[in-house]
Amino acid sequence: MVQSEKPAAPPPKLDEVTAMKLSVSPDLAAGRIKPMNAVNNGPFYTENGDQNATNLPAYRAARIPFARTHDAAICYSYGGSHIVDVVNIFPDFDADPEDPAAYDFTLTDEYLRHIAMAGTEVFYRLGNAIEHWSKHYGILPPKDFHKWAVICEHIIRHYNEGWADGLHLNIRYWEIWNEPDLEGKCWGGTAAEFYDLFVAAAKHLKACFPDLHIGGPAVCGYNEKWLRPFFERLRAEQVPLDFYSWHIYTAKPEEMSRNARKHRTLLDEYGFTATESILDEWNYVRSFCDEAWIYSLNQERSIKGAAFLAAAMTECQSAPVEMLMYYDARIGSGMNGMFDDCGYRTRKGYWPIRIWGELLEMGTACRVSCDVPDIRAAAAVKDGTVVTMVSYFTDDDDALPREFRVELPGDVMRTLYLLDETHDLAPVKTVAPDGGFWLTMQPNTVVVIR
């Protein structure tokens, strides 16, 4: 007896064939989820018995991989002008760098311990906070570049080897300076003088600590007139460069990936093919001038800033950059879209950082394809479980909703969680395992599919 064939499946509806789609392929690995949710600065926590409001539990729950210490000295809650910066830890440059009494580590010890309490690694910036004032202090070139490098050596020994009643934090990344190409605000000397400082510090520190990641210089932009002489100097003197750091502030996520490619190309051109590229300052900024700057600050703290954050992390997951570090988680910072000024309440920008922490812990990225304008998605899989973060970011304040098909194979029910003006990743819908579903997203929102 011949078994009868199953009836043919009905042809798909025309709108399902022609619809724009987001497709997630759990069985197709796409590398690792990269640490796109690192930040500048750590949690707010006090060791005093009073006024001990804290964001430490929320910070820990976000599974933030690294906290860069730049501009920590601007924050009173961390210890203000007594922490992190070389001029704060070693206030008398004429003192003996071999003498533990010449250093003031107390409040920096506390601050870095609080970062460690959150389960986050310290990414230590050696140098000074930005100075917007008419008179400059810490950004002036040190009187002796080699001595400055020796002071940095002892700071490293204090935090990694316990020197001078120190700690054993195993800090792997040590960054030399911040935005030296922003002369007059972050570096008070000439470009040539900075090249001299970097060469002296990088050579000395790498000789002392061959297993640590020594790098920098956290340039504020892609300026070939500044960068090419820098790399030519490093290449000529065979200066080791474990990582290269750079910054960008923009209202276009695609500009972040374009700059990542430009910086990577420049590194490779000068022979630094094994050097990590790290974007360690970024945020939504239309412009730093006039009303556009005020607009940018307001959006950074809003759902639009949160949608930009999710879109930027997703955009850079497939770009040639190893890590992103959001600016800023510092309490009281005008650019902190994660926590309010009191420190213990979350803003909308906290949630994409937290969701990315979940993806990062899962580890393996899934293949994702999408042809829907302004829709970006990243997905991770572990032990058969798939989590997908979908963002709809647009800088058009008159943008309309997007409707599209989501194709996600599997035979399990899925729950959709929404981040918008009134939802903080609250569950809003359950979809059946029928191979796909329609999704409508409002402008500047984020949806997580579990």
Coordinates of C-alpha atoms in Angstrom, one line a residue:
M1 CA 0.0 0.0 0.0
V2 CA 1.4 3.4 -1.0
Q3 CA 1.2 6.0 1.8
S4 CA -0.7 9.1 0.6
E5 CA 1.3 12.3 0.5
K6 CA 0.6 15.0 2.9
P7 CA -1.4 17.9 1.5
A8 CA 0.7 20.7 0.2
A9 CA 1.1 23.7 2.6
P10 CA -0.9 26.7 1.5
P11 CA 1.2 29.3 -0.3
P12 CA 2.3 32.2 2.0
K13 CA 0.4 35.4 1.9
L14 CA 1.8 38.0 -0.4
D15 CA 2.4 40.4 2.4
E16 CA 4.5 37.9 4.2
V17 CA 6.7 37.3 1.1
T18 CA 7.3 41.0 0.4
A19 CA 7.4 42.2 4.0
M20 CA 10.6 43.6 5.5
K21 CA 12.0 41.1 7.9
L22 CA 14.2 40.6 10.9
S23 CA 15.6 37.0 10.9
V24 CA 17.4 35.4 13.8
S25 CA 19.2 32.1 13.2
P26 CA 20.0 30.4 16.6
D27 CA 21.8 27.5 14.8
L28 CA 24.2 29.9 13.0
A29 CA 26.9 31.2 15.4
A30 CA 28.3 34.7 14.6
G31 CA 31.3 34.8 16.9
R32 CA 31.2 36.1 20.5
I33 CA 29.1 38.8 22.1
K34 CA 31.6 41.6 22.6
P35 CA 31.8 43.7 25.8
M36 CA 29.8 46.6 24.3
N37 CA 28.3 47.5 27.7
A38 CA 31.4 48.7 29.6
V39 CA 31.1 52.2 31.0
N40 CA 33.1 55.1 32.4
N41 CA 33.1 55.1 36.2
G42 CA 31.8 52.9 38.9
P43 CA 28.9 52.6 41.3
F44 CA 27.9 55.1 44.0
Y45 CA 28.5 53.6 47.4
T46 CA 29.7 55.1 50.7
E47 CA 31.4 53.3 53.5
N48 CA 30.0 55.9 56.0
G49 CA 27.2 54.9 58.3
D50 CA 24.9 57.6 57.1
Q51 CA 23.7 58.8 53.7
N52 CA 24.3 55.4 52.3
A53 CA 22.0 55.4 49.3
T54 CA 23.6 53.4 46.6
N55 CA 23.2 52.1 43.1
L56 CA 25.5 49.1 43.7
P57 CA 22.8 46.4 43.4
A58 CA 21.5 47.8 40.1
Y59 CA 25.1 48.3 38.8
R60 CA 25.9 44.7 39.7
A61 CA 22.7 43.4 38.1
A62 CA 23.8 45.0 34.8
R63 CA 26.9 42.8 34.6
I64 CA 29.1 45.7 33.4
P65 CA 32.4 44.1 32.4
F66 CA 34.7 47.2 32.8
A67 CA 34.6 50.6 34.4
R68 CA 37.0 53.2 33.1
T69 CA 38.1 55.6 35.7
H70 CA 38.3 58.8 33.6
D71 CA 36.7 61.9 35.1
A72 CA 36.1 60.1 38.4
A73 CA 37.9 63.0 40.1
I74 CA 35.1 65.4 39.0
C75 CA 32.6 63.4 41.2
Y76 CA 32.4 64.4 44.8
S77 CA 30.6 61.2 45.7
Y78 CA 33.6 59.1 44.6
G79 CA 36.2 61.3 46.4
G80 CA 36.5 64.3 44.1
S81 CA 39.9 65.8 43.7
H82 CA 41.6 63.2 45.9
I83 CA 41.2 60.2 43.6
V84 CA 42.5 58.4 40.5
D85 CA 44.4 61.1 38.7
V86 CA 48.2 61.0 39.0
V87 CA 48.4 64.5 40.4
N88 CA 45.9 63.6 43.1
I89 CA 47.7 60.4 44.2
F90 CA 51.2 61.8 43.9
P91 CA 50.6 65.5 44.7
D92 CA 54.2 66.7 45.2
F93 CA 56.0 65.9 41.9
D94 CA 59.4 66.7 43.6
A95 CA 58.9 63.9 46.1
D96 CA 60.6 60.5 45.9
P97 CA 58.5 58.1 43.8
E98 CA 60.0 55.1 45.8
D99 CA 58.6 56.5 49.1
P100 CA 55.2 55.2 50.0
A101 CA 54.6 58.3 52.1
A102 CA 54.6 60.4 48.9
Y103 CA 51.3 58.8 47.7
D104 CA 47.7 59.3 48.8
F105 CA 45.8 56.1 47.9
T106 CA 43.1 56.1 50.5
L107 CA 40.0 57.3 48.6
T108 CA 41.1 55.7 45.3
D109 CA 41.4 52.4 47.2
E110 CA 37.8 52.7 48.3
Y111 CA 36.5 53.7 44.9
L112 CA 38.2 50.8 43.1
R113 CA 37.0 48.4 45.8
H114 CA 33.5 49.5 45.1
I115 CA 33.9 48.8 41.4
A116 CA 35.2 45.3 42.3
M117 CA 32.2 44.8 44.6
A118 CA 30.0 45.2 41.6
G119 CA 31.8 42.3 39.8
T120 CA 33.3 44.8 37.4
E121 CA 36.9 45.1 36.3
V122 CA 38.7 48.4 36.6
F123 CA 40.0 50.0 33.4
Y124 CA 42.5 52.5 34.9
R125 CA 43.2 55.8 33.1
L126 CA 46.6 57.2 34.0
G127 CA 46.6 60.9 33.6
N128 CA 44.1 63.6 34.5
A129 CA 40.5 64.6 34.3
I130 CA 39.4 67.1 31.7
E131 CA 39.9 70.8 32.7
H132 CA 37.5 73.3 31.1
W133 CA 38.8 76.1 33.3
S134 CA 40.9 79.2 32.3
K135 CA 43.7 78.0 34.5
H136 CA 45.1 74.5 34.2
Y137 CA 46.7 72.1 36.7
G138 CA 46.8 68.4 36.1
I139 CA 46.8 68.6 32.3
L140 CA 50.2 70.3 32.1
P141 CA 53.1 68.2 30.9
P142 CA 55.0 66.6 33.8
K143 CA 58.4 68.1 34.5
D144 CA 60.1 64.7 33.9
F145 CA 58.4 62.2 31.7
H146 CA 60.5 59.2 32.9
K147 CA 59.7 60.1 36.5
W148 CA 56.0 60.3 35.7
A149 CA 56.3 56.8 34.2
V150 CA 58.0 55.6 37.5
I151 CA 55.1 57.1 39.5
C152 CA 52.6 55.3 37.3
E153 CA 54.6 52.1 37.8
H154 CA 54.2 52.4 41.6
I155 CA 50.5 53.1 41.2
I156 CA 50.2 49.8 39.3
R157 CA 52.2 48.0 41.9
H158 CA 50.0 49.4 44.7
Y159 CA 46.8 48.1 43.0
N160 CA 48.1 44.8 41.6
E161 CA 50.9 43.7 43.9
G162 CA 50.0 45.2 47.2
W163 CA 52.8 47.7 47.3
A164 CA 52.5 50.4 50.1
D165 CA 49.7 48.5 51.9
G166 CA 47.9 48.2 48.6
L167 CA 45.4 45.8 47.0
H168 CA 45.5 42.9 44.6
L169 CA 42.9 43.8 42.0
N170 CA 44.6 42.3 39.0
I171 CA 43.8 45.4 36.9
R172 CA 44.7 44.4 33.3
Y173 CA 44.1 47.6 31.3
W174 CA 46.2 50.7 32.0
E175 CA 45.6 53.7 29.7
I176 CA 48.1 56.5 29.2
W177 CA 46.3 59.9 29.3
N178 CA 43.0 61.0 27.8
E179 CA 42.3 63.1 24.7
P180 CA 45.8 64.6 24.2
D181 CA 44.7 65.8 20.8
L182 CA 42.2 68.1 22.6
E183 CA 44.9 70.6 23.4
G184 CA 44.1 73.1 26.1
K185 CA 41.5 71.0 27.8
C186 CA 43.2 67.6 28.3
W187 CA 46.8 68.3 27.4
G188 CA 48.6 71.5 28.1
G189 CA 51.6 70.9 25.9
T190 CA 52.4 70.4 22.2
A191 CA 51.6 67.2 20.3
A192 CA 55.4 66.5 20.1
E193 CA 55.7 66.7 23.9
F194 CA 52.8 64.3 24.3
Y195 CA 54.5 61.8 21.9
D196 CA 57.6 62.0 24.1
L197 CA 55.5 61.3 27.2
F198 CA 53.7 58.4 25.7
V199 CA 56.9 56.8 24.4
A200 CA 58.6 57.1 27.8
A201 CA 55.6 55.8 29.7
A202 CA 54.6 52.9 27.4
K203 CA 58.2 51.6 27.2
H204 CA 58.8 51.8 30.9
L205 CA 55.4 50.3 32.0
K206 CA 55.6 47.4 29.4
A207 CA 59.1 46.6 30.6
C208 CA 57.9 46.5 34.2
F209 CA 54.6 44.6 33.5
P210 CA 54.9 42.6 30.3
D211 CA 51.7 40.7 31.0
L212 CA 49.5 43.8 31.4
H213 CA 47.7 45.7 28.7
I214 CA 49.4 49.1 28.2
G215 CA 47.8 51.5 25.7
G216 CA 46.0 54.6 24.9
P217 CA 45.9 57.5 24.2
A218 CA 42.1 57.9 24.1
V219 CA 42.0 60.4 21.3
C220 CA 38.9 62.6 21.0
G221 CA 38.5 62.1 17.2
Y222 CA 39.9 60.8 14.0
N223 CA 42.5 63.5 13.1
E224 CA 45.2 62.2 10.8
K225 CA 47.3 65.3 11.2
W226 CA 47.7 64.4 14.9
L227 CA 47.5 60.6 14.6
R228 CA 50.0 59.9 11.7
P229 CA 53.0 61.5 13.5
F230 CA 51.9 59.6 16.7
F231 CA 52.0 56.2 14.9
E232 CA 55.1 57.1 13.0
R233 CA 56.9 57.8 16.3
L234 CA 55.6 54.6 17.9
R235 CA 56.7 52.5 14.9
A236 CA 60.1 54.2 14.6
E237 CA 60.9 53.5 18.3
Q238 CA 59.2 50.1 18.4
V239 CA 56.8 51.2 21.2
P240 CA 54.5 48.4 22.3
L241 CA 50.8 49.2 22.0
D242 CA 48.5 46.5 23.5
F243 CA 45.4 48.6 22.9
Y244 CA 44.5 51.8 21.1
S245 CA 41.6 53.9 22.5
W246 CA 39.5 56.5 20.8
H247 CA 36.3 58.5 21.2
I248 CA 33.3 59.6 19.2
Y249 CA 30.1 61.5 20.1
T250 CA 27.5 61.4 17.4
A251 CA 23.7 61.1 16.7
K252 CA 24.4 58.4 14.1
P253 CA 25.2 54.9 15.2
E254 CA 26.5 54.1 11.7
E255 CA 29.1 56.9 12.2
M256 CA 30.6 54.9 15.1
S257 CA 31.1 51.8 12.9
R258 CA 32.6 53.9 10.1
N259 CA 35.1 55.5 12.5
A260 CA 35.9 52.0 13.9
R261 CA 36.9 50.9 10.4
K262 CA 39.0 54.1 9.9
H263 CA 40.9 53.7 13.1
R264 CA 41.4 49.9 12.4
T265 CA 42.7 50.7 9.0
L266 CA 45.2 53.2 10.4
L267 CA 46.4 50.8 13.0
D268 CA 47.0 48.0 10.5
E269 CA 48.7 50.4 8.1
Y270 CA 51.4 51.1 10.8
G271 CA 51.8 47.5 11.7
F272 CA 49.7 47.4 14.8
T273 CA 47.6 44.5 13.5
A274 CA 47.4 42.8 16.9
T275 CA 46.5 46.0 18.9
E276 CA 43.0 46.0 20.3
S277 CA 40.8 48.9 19.2
I278 CA 38.7 50.2 22.1
L279 CA 36.1 53.0 21.9
D280 CA 36.1 54.2 25.4
E281 CA 33.9 57.3 25.3
W282 CA 30.7 57.7 23.3
N283 CA 27.1 59.0 23.7
Y284 CA 24.3 60.6 21.8
V285 CA 25.4 64.1 20.8
R286 CA 24.1 66.2 17.9
S287 CA 26.5 69.0 18.7
F288 CA 28.5 70.4 21.6
C289 CA 27.3 73.9 20.7
D290 CA 24.3 76.1 21.7
E291 CA 20.8 74.7 21.6
A292 CA 21.9 71.4 20.0
W293 CA 24.0 70.7 23.1
I294 CA 21.1 71.3 25.4
Y295 CA 18.9 69.1 23.3
S296 CA 21.6 66.4 23.3
L297 CA 21.9 66.4 27.1
N298 CA 18.1 66.1 27.5
Q299 CA 17.9 63.2 25.0
E300 CA 20.8 61.3 26.7
R301 CA 18.6 61.0 29.8
S302 CA 15.5 60.0 27.9
I303 CA 14.0 57.0 26.1
K304 CA 15.6 58.4 22.9
G305 CA 19.0 58.2 24.5
A306 CA 18.3 54.7 25.6
A307 CA 17.3 53.6 22.1
F308 CA 20.5 55.2 20.7
L309 CA 22.5 53.3 23.3
A310 CA 20.9 50.0 22.2
A311 CA 21.4 50.8 18.5
A312 CA 25.0 51.8 19.0
M313 CA 26.0 48.7 20.9
T314 CA 24.3 46.5 18.2
E315 CA 25.9 48.5 15.4
C316 CA 29.4 48.0 16.8
Q317 CA 28.9 44.3 17.6
S318 CA 29.8 43.7 13.9
A319 CA 32.3 46.5 13.6
P320 CA 36.1 46.2 14.0
V321 CA 36.2 47.4 17.6
E322 CA 36.8 45.2 20.6
M323 CA 34.9 47.1 23.3
L324 CA 32.7 50.1 23.9
M325 CA 32.7 52.2 27.1
Y326 CA 29.7 54.4 27.6
Y327 CA 30.2 57.9 28.9
D328 CA 29.1 58.2 31.6
A329 CA 27.9 56.3 34.7
R330 CA 29.4 59.0 37.0
I331 CA 26.9 60.2 39.5
G332 CA 25.9 63.8 38.9
S333 CA 27.2 63.8 35.3
G334 CA 25.0 65.6 32.8
M335 CA 25.7 62.8 30.4
N336 CA 24.6 60.0 32.7
G337 CA 21.7 58.3 31.0
M338 CA 21.8 55.3 33.4
F339 CA 21.3 56.7 36.9
D340 CA 19.7 59.8 38.2
D341 CA 21.7 62.5 40.1
C342 CA 20.9 60.9 43.4
G343 CA 22.5 57.7 42.2
Y344 CA 20.0 55.1 43.3
R345 CA 17.2 55.4 40.7
T346 CA 17.7 54.1 37.1
R347 CA 17.0 56.0 34.0
K348 CA 16.0 54.5 30.7
G349 CA 19.6 54.1 29.5
Y350 CA 20.3 51.6 32.2
W351 CA 18.1 48.9 30.6
P352 CA 20.0 48.4 27.3
I353 CA 23.2 48.2 29.3
R354 CA 21.6 45.5 31.5
I355 CA 20.2 43.5 28.6
W356 CA 23.6 43.6 26.9
G357 CA 25.1 42.2 30.1
E358 CA 22.7 39.2 29.7
L359 CA 23.8 38.7 26.1
L360 CA 27.5 39.0 27.1
E361 CA 27.0 36.4 29.8
M362 CA 25.4 34.0 27.3
G363 CA 28.5 34.4 25.2
T364 CA 27.7 33.2 21.6
A365 CA 26.2 35.6 19.1
C366 CA 23.5 34.3 16.6
R367 CA 23.4 35.2 13.0
V368 CA 20.9 38.1 12.5
S369 CA 19.8 39.7 9.3
C370 CA 17.4 42.7 9.0
D371 CA 16.3 44.8 6.0
V372 CA 14.1 47.2 8.0
P373 CA 15.3 50.8 8.1
D374 CA 16.5 52.0 11.5
I375 CA 15.8 48.6 13.1
R376 CA 18.9 46.9 14.6
A377 CA 19.1 43.6 16.5
A378 CA 21.6 41.5 18.4
A379 CA 21.0 37.9 19.6
A380 CA 22.8 35.5 21.8
V381 CA 22.2 31.8 22.4
K382 CA 23.2 29.5 25.3
D383 CA 22.0 25.9 26.0
G384 CA 19.2 26.3 23.4
T385 CA 17.9 29.6 24.9
V386 CA 17.9 32.6 22.6
V387 CA 17.6 36.3 23.7
T388 CA 17.2 39.0 21.1
M389 CA 17.4 42.8 21.7
V390 CA 15.7 44.9 19.0
S391 CA 16.1 48.6 18.8
Y392 CA 14.3 51.3 16.7
F393 CA 16.4 54.4 17.0
T394 CA 15.8 57.4 14.8
D395 CA 17.0 61.0 15.1
D396 CA 13.9 62.1 13.2
D397 CA 11.5 63.5 15.8
D398 CA 8.6 63.1 13.3
A399 CA 9.4 59.4 12.5
L400 CA 6.5 56.9 12.2
P401 CA 6.2 53.3 13.6
R402 CA 7.8 50.4 11.8
E403 CA 5.9 47.1 11.1
F404 CA 7.9 44.0 10.1
R405 CA 8.0 40.3 10.3
V406 CA 10.3 38.6 12.9
E407 CA 11.5 35.1 11.8
L408 CA 12.8 33.1 14.8
P409 CA 12.6 29.3 14.4
G410 CA 11.8 27.0 17.4
D411 CA 9.0 25.3 19.1
V412 CA 8.7 27.4 22.3
M413 CA 6.5 30.3 23.4
R414 CA 8.3 33.6 23.4
T415 CA 7.7 36.7 25.6
L416 CA 8.3 40.2 24.4
Y417 CA 9.5 42.9 26.8
L418 CA 9.2 46.6 26.0
L419 CA 11.3 49.6 26.9
D420 CA 9.5 52.9 26.1
E421 CA 8.4 56.0 28.0
T422 CA 6.1 53.9 30.3
H423 CA 7.7 50.5 30.4
D424 CA 11.0 49.4 31.8
L425 CA 11.3 46.1 29.9
A426 CA 8.0 44.9 31.2
P427 CA 6.4 41.8 29.5
V428 CA 3.8 43.0 27.0
K429 CA 3.1 40.1 24.7
T430 CA 3.5 36.3 24.2
V431 CA 3.8 34.8 20.8
A432 CA 3.2 31.2 19.7
P433 CA 6.0 29.1 18.1
D434 CA 4.7 29.4 14.5
G435 CA 8.0 30.4 12.9
G436 CA 7.3 34.1 12.8
F437 CA 5.2 37.0 13.9
W438 CA 4.5 40.6 13.1
L439 CA 6.1 43.3 15.3
T440 CA 5.2 47.0 15.3
M441 CA 7.7 49.3 17.0
Q442 CA 7.3 52.9 17.9
P443 CA 10.2 55.3 17.2
N444 CA 12.9 55.2 19.9
T445 CA 11.9 52.0 21.7
V446 CA 13.6 48.7 22.5
V447 CA 12.0 45.2 22.5
V448 CA 13.6 42.1 24.0
I449 CA 12.4 38.7 22.8
R450 CA 13.0 35.8 25.2

